[in-house]
Amino acid sequence: MANNKEKLFSEFPAVTTEEWMAKITEDLKGADFEKKLVWRTNEGFKVQPFYRAEDLKGLDTDTEPGQFPYRRGTKACNEWSVRQGISTKDIKAANAKALDILNKGVDSLGFCCAGRIIEAADMEALLNGIEAECIELNFFTAPERALAQAKVLVAYFEKKGYDKSKLRGSISFDPMGYMMKTGTAQSMADAKALVDLLTPFKKFRCLTVAAGMLADSGAFCYQELGYALAWGNEYMRSLTEAGVASEFAAKKIYFNMSISSNYFMEIAKFRAARLLWAKIVEAYKPACHCSNKPEDGICRCSCKMHVNATTSKYNQTVFDPYVNLLRSQTEAMSAAIAGVDSITVTPFDACYKESDEFSERLARNQQLLLKEESHMDKVVDPAGGSYYIENLTEAIANQAWNLFLQIEDEGGMLSLVQAGKVQEAVNATNAARHENAAKRKEGLLGTNQFPNIKEMSEGRAPKAKCCCCATAPKTIATLDGARLASQFEELRLATENSGKRPKVFMLTIGNLAMRQARAQFSGNFFGCAGYEIIDNLGFKTVEEGAAAAKKAGADIVVLCSSDDEYAEFGPAAFKAVGDSAIYVIAGAPACMEDLKAAGIENYVHVRCNVLETLKEFNNKLGIK
């Protein structure tokens, strides 16, 4: 039997980092390595174009899955629960749906309590036929109703005679998240009573860190993680000060986090989250009550982070909605590789309608494909030892930890939420990301990049924001929550609803490569507003092109050629088009000032703010 430590390709000489760098420098031909190849992340650190074994030096990569501080996972397997949400507005329908999806691969139910307490009779009807010991049950409700809802649920469990040690799930109590979402003041007063009530249920949690709402409001992943740590620490501090032992407090906290499309960064985020949370809980010195307790007496099993990961709503789009399936698939994959406890895949149509049986089935099957076809539940922490992901894990852990320390220095998560500072920071990030999307520095396939120019909304429109049935007056700042695509969707819907679809005619002439490239660029540019694009193979003269544009009834004529030829073709085409259409030049040629002096005002190029430019064209075309 071959030695499993045998090194492959040992007959070849090793290549040093210096040799790699020398070759890269040669191939760059004088270009700056940092500017060309080093990625400066939104999280504030640099990502190198390649990593080697030597980059693992100094990193704690020796622990096994299931070992403290849980960088590689909290368990020695990679099983996760497949979760799906269910509305409880109609109890009978909710029960029927739960029984149906439990037979289709779901093993974690998330009941939305719809602004009310599910009383005893309704609880019986809701859970009729469901074996609570075999699945995970989760109930989402407002903070002021959480304790009462928990009492009803506990009474139901006791009536049924369930083994309390086998029941898994949660009752959400999340005053900080509720404040940021609704702007209404909330109290932490019920936290201790909830923990005391649910202490006999060892696998049932009640204090929610709903940090996913921050990511769904535009927060970068280091912000989501940093705030999540401070959020959880606020619960730990509040409960221990109220007399709850830290080992019991920690086991009642769970995290609902989002998954963005930043594939490797998200894998690293969840790995960093576990090791940082373990360090935080360890600092409270939770007491171990096991017979084989460690020498220092600290219960490190209570340092395990419990995470439900939900695919992002922030990057979902109304137009080209099936692309949402591609986004959520890679997102679910990164969470599975990272070793979370449960995953919720957001249906692809969630941003514009109430999801139906079709979209919910697709969402379920996305996870089942990862399990049953890709066998991702069979391999624990496949990212472990990856030079790149291990370094990403360390980098994001450092950034998130610095944010956590800053929050603690400023008084803790609760005080910052009450003062609106968390909301202010996240909303500022959201605004910056919207600005980047407007300039196409952050891309959304099918929305601000490569839109389907033939697509119509067919009645689809963004769903209104949910206020969670809050009735109290707003006294606290709220999260913006505007999806990244929202402004482009508003623009495109305005075009569609105007009843007039402007025609953009590509007057292509001259250099073949440049005219084709600029016609494609301009088609994508104007397609973002839902305009009709009329492309052409090329014209011999600008007069021929202008005549064809007039015949086509063009509203906008875009001259597509090379920079060198614009000095000749630009003024000639401008004269030929005349007042028949808005005249535009594709590019920012060196002769732009001369062209402007000749009266040519409109240019589209890579430095444009696409959104604002298209709004200006809508105004010129009378589209409001």
mmCIF file of N, CA and C in Angstrom, residues 346-406:
data_model
loop_
_atom_site.group_PDB
_atom_site.id
_atom_site.type_symbol
_atom_site.label_atom_id
_atom_site.label_comp_id
_atom_site.label_asym_id
_atom_site.label_seq_id
_atom_site.Cartn_x
_atom_site.Cartn_y
_atom_site.Cartn_z
ATOM 1 N N THR A 346 -33.367 31.315 -0.536
ATOM 2 C CA THR A 346 -34.446 32.243 -0.858
ATOM 3 C C THR A 346 -34.947 31.958 -2.271
ATOM 4 N N PRO A 347 -36.257 31.736 -2.465
ATOM 5 C CA PRO A 347 -36.773 31.478 -3.815
ATOM 6 C C PRO A 347 -36.415 32.607 -4.782
ATOM 7 N N PHE A 348 -36.201 32.256 -6.036
ATOM 8 C CA PHE A 348 -35.685 33.220 -7.014
ATOM 9 C C PHE A 348 -36.628 34.382 -7.265
ATOM 10 N N ASP A 349 -37.911 34.214 -6.983
ATOM 11 C CA ASP A 349 -38.895 35.258 -7.273
ATOM 12 C C ASP A 349 -39.313 36.043 -6.029
ATOM 13 N N ALA A 350 -38.589 35.868 -4.936
ATOM 14 C CA ALA A 350 -39.009 36.458 -3.654
ATOM 15 C C ALA A 350 -39.020 37.974 -3.665
ATOM 16 N N CYS A 351 -38.254 38.608 -4.566
ATOM 17 C CA CYS A 351 -38.174 40.073 -4.542
ATOM 18 C C CYS A 351 -39.351 40.747 -5.235
ATOM 19 N N TYR A 352 -40.189 39.972 -5.946
ATOM 20 C CA TYR A 352 -41.297 40.630 -6.643
ATOM 21 C C TYR A 352 -42.658 39.952 -6.468
ATOM 22 N N LYS A 353 -42.722 38.849 -5.739
ATOM 23 C CA LYS A 353 -44.011 38.212 -5.520
ATOM 24 C C LYS A 353 -43.936 37.246 -4.346
ATOM 25 N N GLU A 354 -45.100 36.794 -3.904
ATOM 26 C CA GLU A 354 -45.128 35.724 -2.918
ATOM 27 C C GLU A 354 -44.735 34.436 -3.632
ATOM 28 N N SER A 355 -43.718 33.789 -3.135
ATOM 29 C CA SER A 355 -43.204 32.606 -3.809
ATOM 30 C C SER A 355 -44.265 31.514 -3.886
ATOM 31 N N ASP A 356 -44.260 30.781 -4.987
ATOM 32 C CA ASP A 356 -45.256 29.736 -5.200
ATOM 33 C C ASP A 356 -44.611 28.349 -5.120
ATOM 34 N N GLU A 357 -45.404 27.332 -5.399
ATOM 35 C CA GLU A 357 -44.927 25.952 -5.269
ATOM 36 C C GLU A 357 -43.730 25.698 -6.181
ATOM 37 N N PHE A 358 -43.742 26.291 -7.392
ATOM 38 C CA PHE A 358 -42.670 26.079 -8.351
ATOM 39 C C PHE A 358 -41.349 26.652 -7.835
ATOM 40 N N SER A 359 -41.347 27.915 -7.431
ATOM 41 C CA SER A 359 -40.094 28.542 -6.998
ATOM 42 C C SER A 359 -39.599 27.960 -5.683
ATOM 43 N N GLU A 360 -40.509 27.554 -4.804
ATOM 44 C CA GLU A 360 -40.097 26.929 -3.546
ATOM 45 C C GLU A 360 -39.506 25.540 -3.789
ATOM 46 N N ARG A 361 -40.047 24.830 -4.756
ATOM 47 C CA ARG A 361 -39.489 23.509 -5.084
ATOM 48 C C ARG A 361 -38.075 23.647 -5.636
ATOM 49 N N LEU A 362 -37.874 24.636 -6.502
ATOM 50 C CA LEU A 362 -36.531 24.876 -7.020
ATOM 51 C C LEU A 362 -35.563 25.199 -5.884
ATOM 52 N N ALA A 363 -36.007 26.046 -4.948
ATOM 53 C CA ALA A 363 -35.144 26.442 -3.829
ATOM 54 C C ALA A 363 -34.756 25.239 -2.978
ATOM 55 N N ARG A 364 -35.712 24.359 -2.707
ATOM 56 C CA ARG A 364 -35.408 23.141 -1.936
ATOM 57 C C ARG A 364 -34.406 22.281 -2.689
ATOM 58 N N ASN A 365 -34.677 22.100 -3.969
ATOM 59 C CA ASN A 365 -33.849 21.181 -4.750
ATOM 60 C C ASN A 365 -32.426 21.691 -4.941
ATOM 61 N N GLN A 366 -32.242 22.995 -4.838
ATOM 62 C CA GLN A 366 -30.882 23.519 -4.922
ATOM 63 C C GLN A 366 -30.014 22.954 -3.807
ATOM 64 N N GLN A 367 -30.581 22.851 -2.612
ATOM 65 C CA GLN A 367 -29.832 22.247 -1.501
ATOM 66 C C GLN A 367 -29.714 20.738 -1.666
ATOM 67 N N LEU A 368 -30.795 20.117 -2.110
ATOM 68 C CA LEU A 368 -30.772 18.660 -2.252
ATOM 69 C C LEU A 368 -29.762 18.221 -3.303
ATOM 70 N N LEU A 369 -29.568 19.040 -4.338
ATOM 71 C CA LEU A 369 -28.532 18.750 -5.323
ATOM 72 C C LEU A 369 -27.146 18.749 -4.677
ATOM 73 N N LEU A 370 -26.926 19.713 -3.786
ATOM 74 C CA LEU A 370 -25.627 19.790 -3.110
ATOM 75 C C LEU A 370 -25.392 18.568 -2.232
ATOM 76 N N LYS A 371 -26.476 18.062 -1.650
ATOM 77 C CA LYS A 371 -26.345 16.893 -0.777
ATOM 78 C C LYS A 371 -26.320 15.584 -1.558
ATOM 79 N N GLU A 372 -27.370 15.363 -2.334
ATOM 80 C CA GLU A 372 -27.571 14.051 -2.939
ATOM 81 C C GLU A 372 -26.750 13.829 -4.203
ATOM 82 N N GLU A 373 -26.449 14.900 -4.937
ATOM 83 C CA GLU A 373 -25.711 14.737 -6.196
ATOM 84 C C GLU A 373 -24.233 15.099 -6.038
ATOM 85 N N SER A 374 -23.962 16.155 -5.245
ATOM 86 C CA SER A 374 -22.570 16.591 -5.087
ATOM 87 C C SER A 374 -21.922 16.031 -3.829
ATOM 88 N N HIS A 375 -22.730 15.457 -2.930
ATOM 89 C CA HIS A 375 -22.232 14.806 -1.702
ATOM 90 C C HIS A 375 -21.422 15.760 -0.818
ATOM 91 N N MET A 376 -21.857 17.013 -0.790
ATOM 92 C CA MET A 376 -21.135 17.981 0.032
ATOM 93 C C MET A 376 -21.338 17.753 1.522
ATOM 94 N N ASP A 377 -22.342 16.972 1.874
ATOM 95 C CA ASP A 377 -22.545 16.648 3.283
ATOM 96 C C ASP A 377 -21.648 15.503 3.737
ATOM 97 N N LYS A 378 -20.848 14.969 2.827
ATOM 98 C CA LYS A 378 -19.989 13.826 3.167
ATOM 99 C C LYS A 378 -18.554 14.243 3.488
ATOM 100 N N VAL A 379 -18.192 15.484 3.177
ATOM 101 C CA VAL A 379 -16.815 15.944 3.390
ATOM 102 C C VAL A 379 -16.821 17.146 4.331
ATOM 103 N N VAL A 380 -16.067 17.057 5.422
ATOM 104 C CA VAL A 380 -16.011 18.139 6.404
ATOM 105 C C VAL A 380 -14.910 19.128 6.028
ATOM 106 N N ASP A 381 -15.253 20.388 5.993
ATOM 107 C CA ASP A 381 -14.300 21.473 5.741
ATOM 108 C C ASP A 381 -13.349 21.173 4.590
ATOM 109 N N PRO A 382 -13.877 21.014 3.383
ATOM 110 C CA PRO A 382 -12.985 20.797 2.240
ATOM 111 C C PRO A 382 -12.072 21.986 1.971
ATOM 112 N N ALA A 383 -12.414 23.158 2.540
ATOM 113 C CA ALA A 383 -11.570 24.349 2.356
ATOM 114 C C ALA A 383 -10.354 24.340 3.274
ATOM 115 N N GLY A 384 -10.349 23.472 4.254
ATOM 116 C CA GLY A 384 -9.249 23.428 5.212
ATOM 117 C C GLY A 384 -7.914 23.181 4.542
ATOM 118 N N GLY A 385 -6.932 24.023 4.841
ATOM 119 C CA GLY A 385 -5.606 23.876 4.261
ATOM 120 C C GLY A 385 -5.411 24.610 2.960
ATOM 121 N N SER A 386 -6.505 25.131 2.393
ATOM 122 C CA SER A 386 -6.372 25.931 1.171
ATOM 123 C C SER A 386 -5.577 27.190 1.499
ATOM 124 N N TYR A 387 -4.474 27.391 0.788
ATOM 125 C CA TYR A 387 -3.628 28.551 1.090
ATOM 126 C C TYR A 387 -4.447 29.841 1.005
ATOM 127 N N TYR A 388 -5.277 29.922 -0.013
ATOM 128 C CA TYR A 388 -6.066 31.139 -0.249
ATOM 129 C C TYR A 388 -7.141 31.327 0.816
ATOM 130 N N ILE A 389 -7.970 30.293 1.038
ATOM 131 C CA ILE A 389 -9.106 30.444 1.956
ATOM 132 C C ILE A 389 -8.641 30.578 3.399
ATOM 133 N N GLU A 390 -7.581 29.900 3.767
ATOM 134 C CA GLU A 390 -7.063 30.052 5.121
ATOM 135 C C GLU A 390 -6.591 31.494 5.360
ATOM 136 N N ASN A 391 -5.957 32.095 4.358
ATOM 137 C CA ASN A 391 -5.530 33.485 4.497
ATOM 138 C C ASN A 391 -6.721 34.448 4.488
ATOM 139 N N LEU A 392 -7.728 34.145 3.664
ATOM 140 C CA LEU A 392 -8.953 34.951 3.686
ATOM 141 C C LEU A 392 -9.629 34.880 5.049
ATOM 142 N N THR A 393 -9.678 33.674 5.614
ATOM 143 C CA THR A 393 -10.283 33.477 6.940
ATOM 144 C C THR A 393 -9.595 34.355 7.972
ATOM 145 N N GLU A 394 -8.281 34.362 7.937
ATOM 146 C CA GLU A 394 -7.520 35.156 8.904
ATOM 147 C C GLU A 394 -7.733 36.650 8.680
ATOM 148 N N ALA A 395 -7.754 37.062 7.409
ATOM 149 C CA ALA A 395 -7.891 38.483 7.095
ATOM 150 C C ALA A 395 -9.256 39.025 7.498
ATOM 151 N N ILE A 396 -10.311 38.283 7.177
ATOM 152 C CA ILE A 396 -11.643 38.763 7.530
ATOM 153 C C ILE A 396 -11.876 38.682 9.032
ATOM 154 N N ALA A 397 -11.267 37.698 9.686
ATOM 155 C CA ALA A 397 -11.354 37.612 11.149
ATOM 156 C C ALA A 397 -10.729 38.849 11.795
ATOM 157 N N ASN A 398 -9.599 39.286 11.275
ATOM 158 C CA ASN A 398 -8.940 40.475 11.821
ATOM 159 C C ASN A 398 -9.791 41.718 11.636
ATOM 160 N N GLN A 399 -10.377 41.878 10.434
ATOM 161 C CA GLN A 399 -11.191 43.072 10.170
ATOM 162 C C GLN A 399 -12.458 43.073 11.030
ATOM 163 N N ALA A 400 -13.109 41.929 11.124
ATOM 164 C CA ALA A 400 -14.336 41.834 11.919
ATOM 165 C C ALA A 400 -14.037 42.038 13.404
ATOM 166 N N TRP A 401 -12.904 41.500 13.859
ATOM 167 C CA TRP A 401 -12.534 41.654 15.264
ATOM 168 C C TRP A 401 -12.258 43.114 15.602
ATOM 169 N N ASN A 402 -11.610 43.821 14.696
ATOM 170 C CA ASN A 402 -11.357 45.248 14.926
ATOM 171 C C ASN A 402 -12.666 46.018 15.029
ATOM 172 N N LEU A 403 -13.639 45.669 14.187
ATOM 173 C CA LEU A 403 -14.947 46.327 14.267
ATOM 174 C C LEU A 403 -15.640 45.975 15.571
ATOM 175 N N PHE A 404 -15.552 44.724 15.984
ATOM 176 C CA PHE A 404 -16.147 44.295 17.256
ATOM 177 C C PHE A 404 -15.569 45.086 18.427
ATOM 178 N N LEU A 405 -14.251 45.229 18.467
ATOM 179 C CA LEU A 405 -13.603 45.978 19.549
ATOM 180 C C LEU A 405 -14.025 47.442 19.527
ATOM 181 N N GLN A 406 -14.179 47.994 18.333
ATOM 182 C CA GLN A 406 -14.622 49.384 18.213
ATOM 183 C C GLN A 406 -16.029 49.561 18.775
#
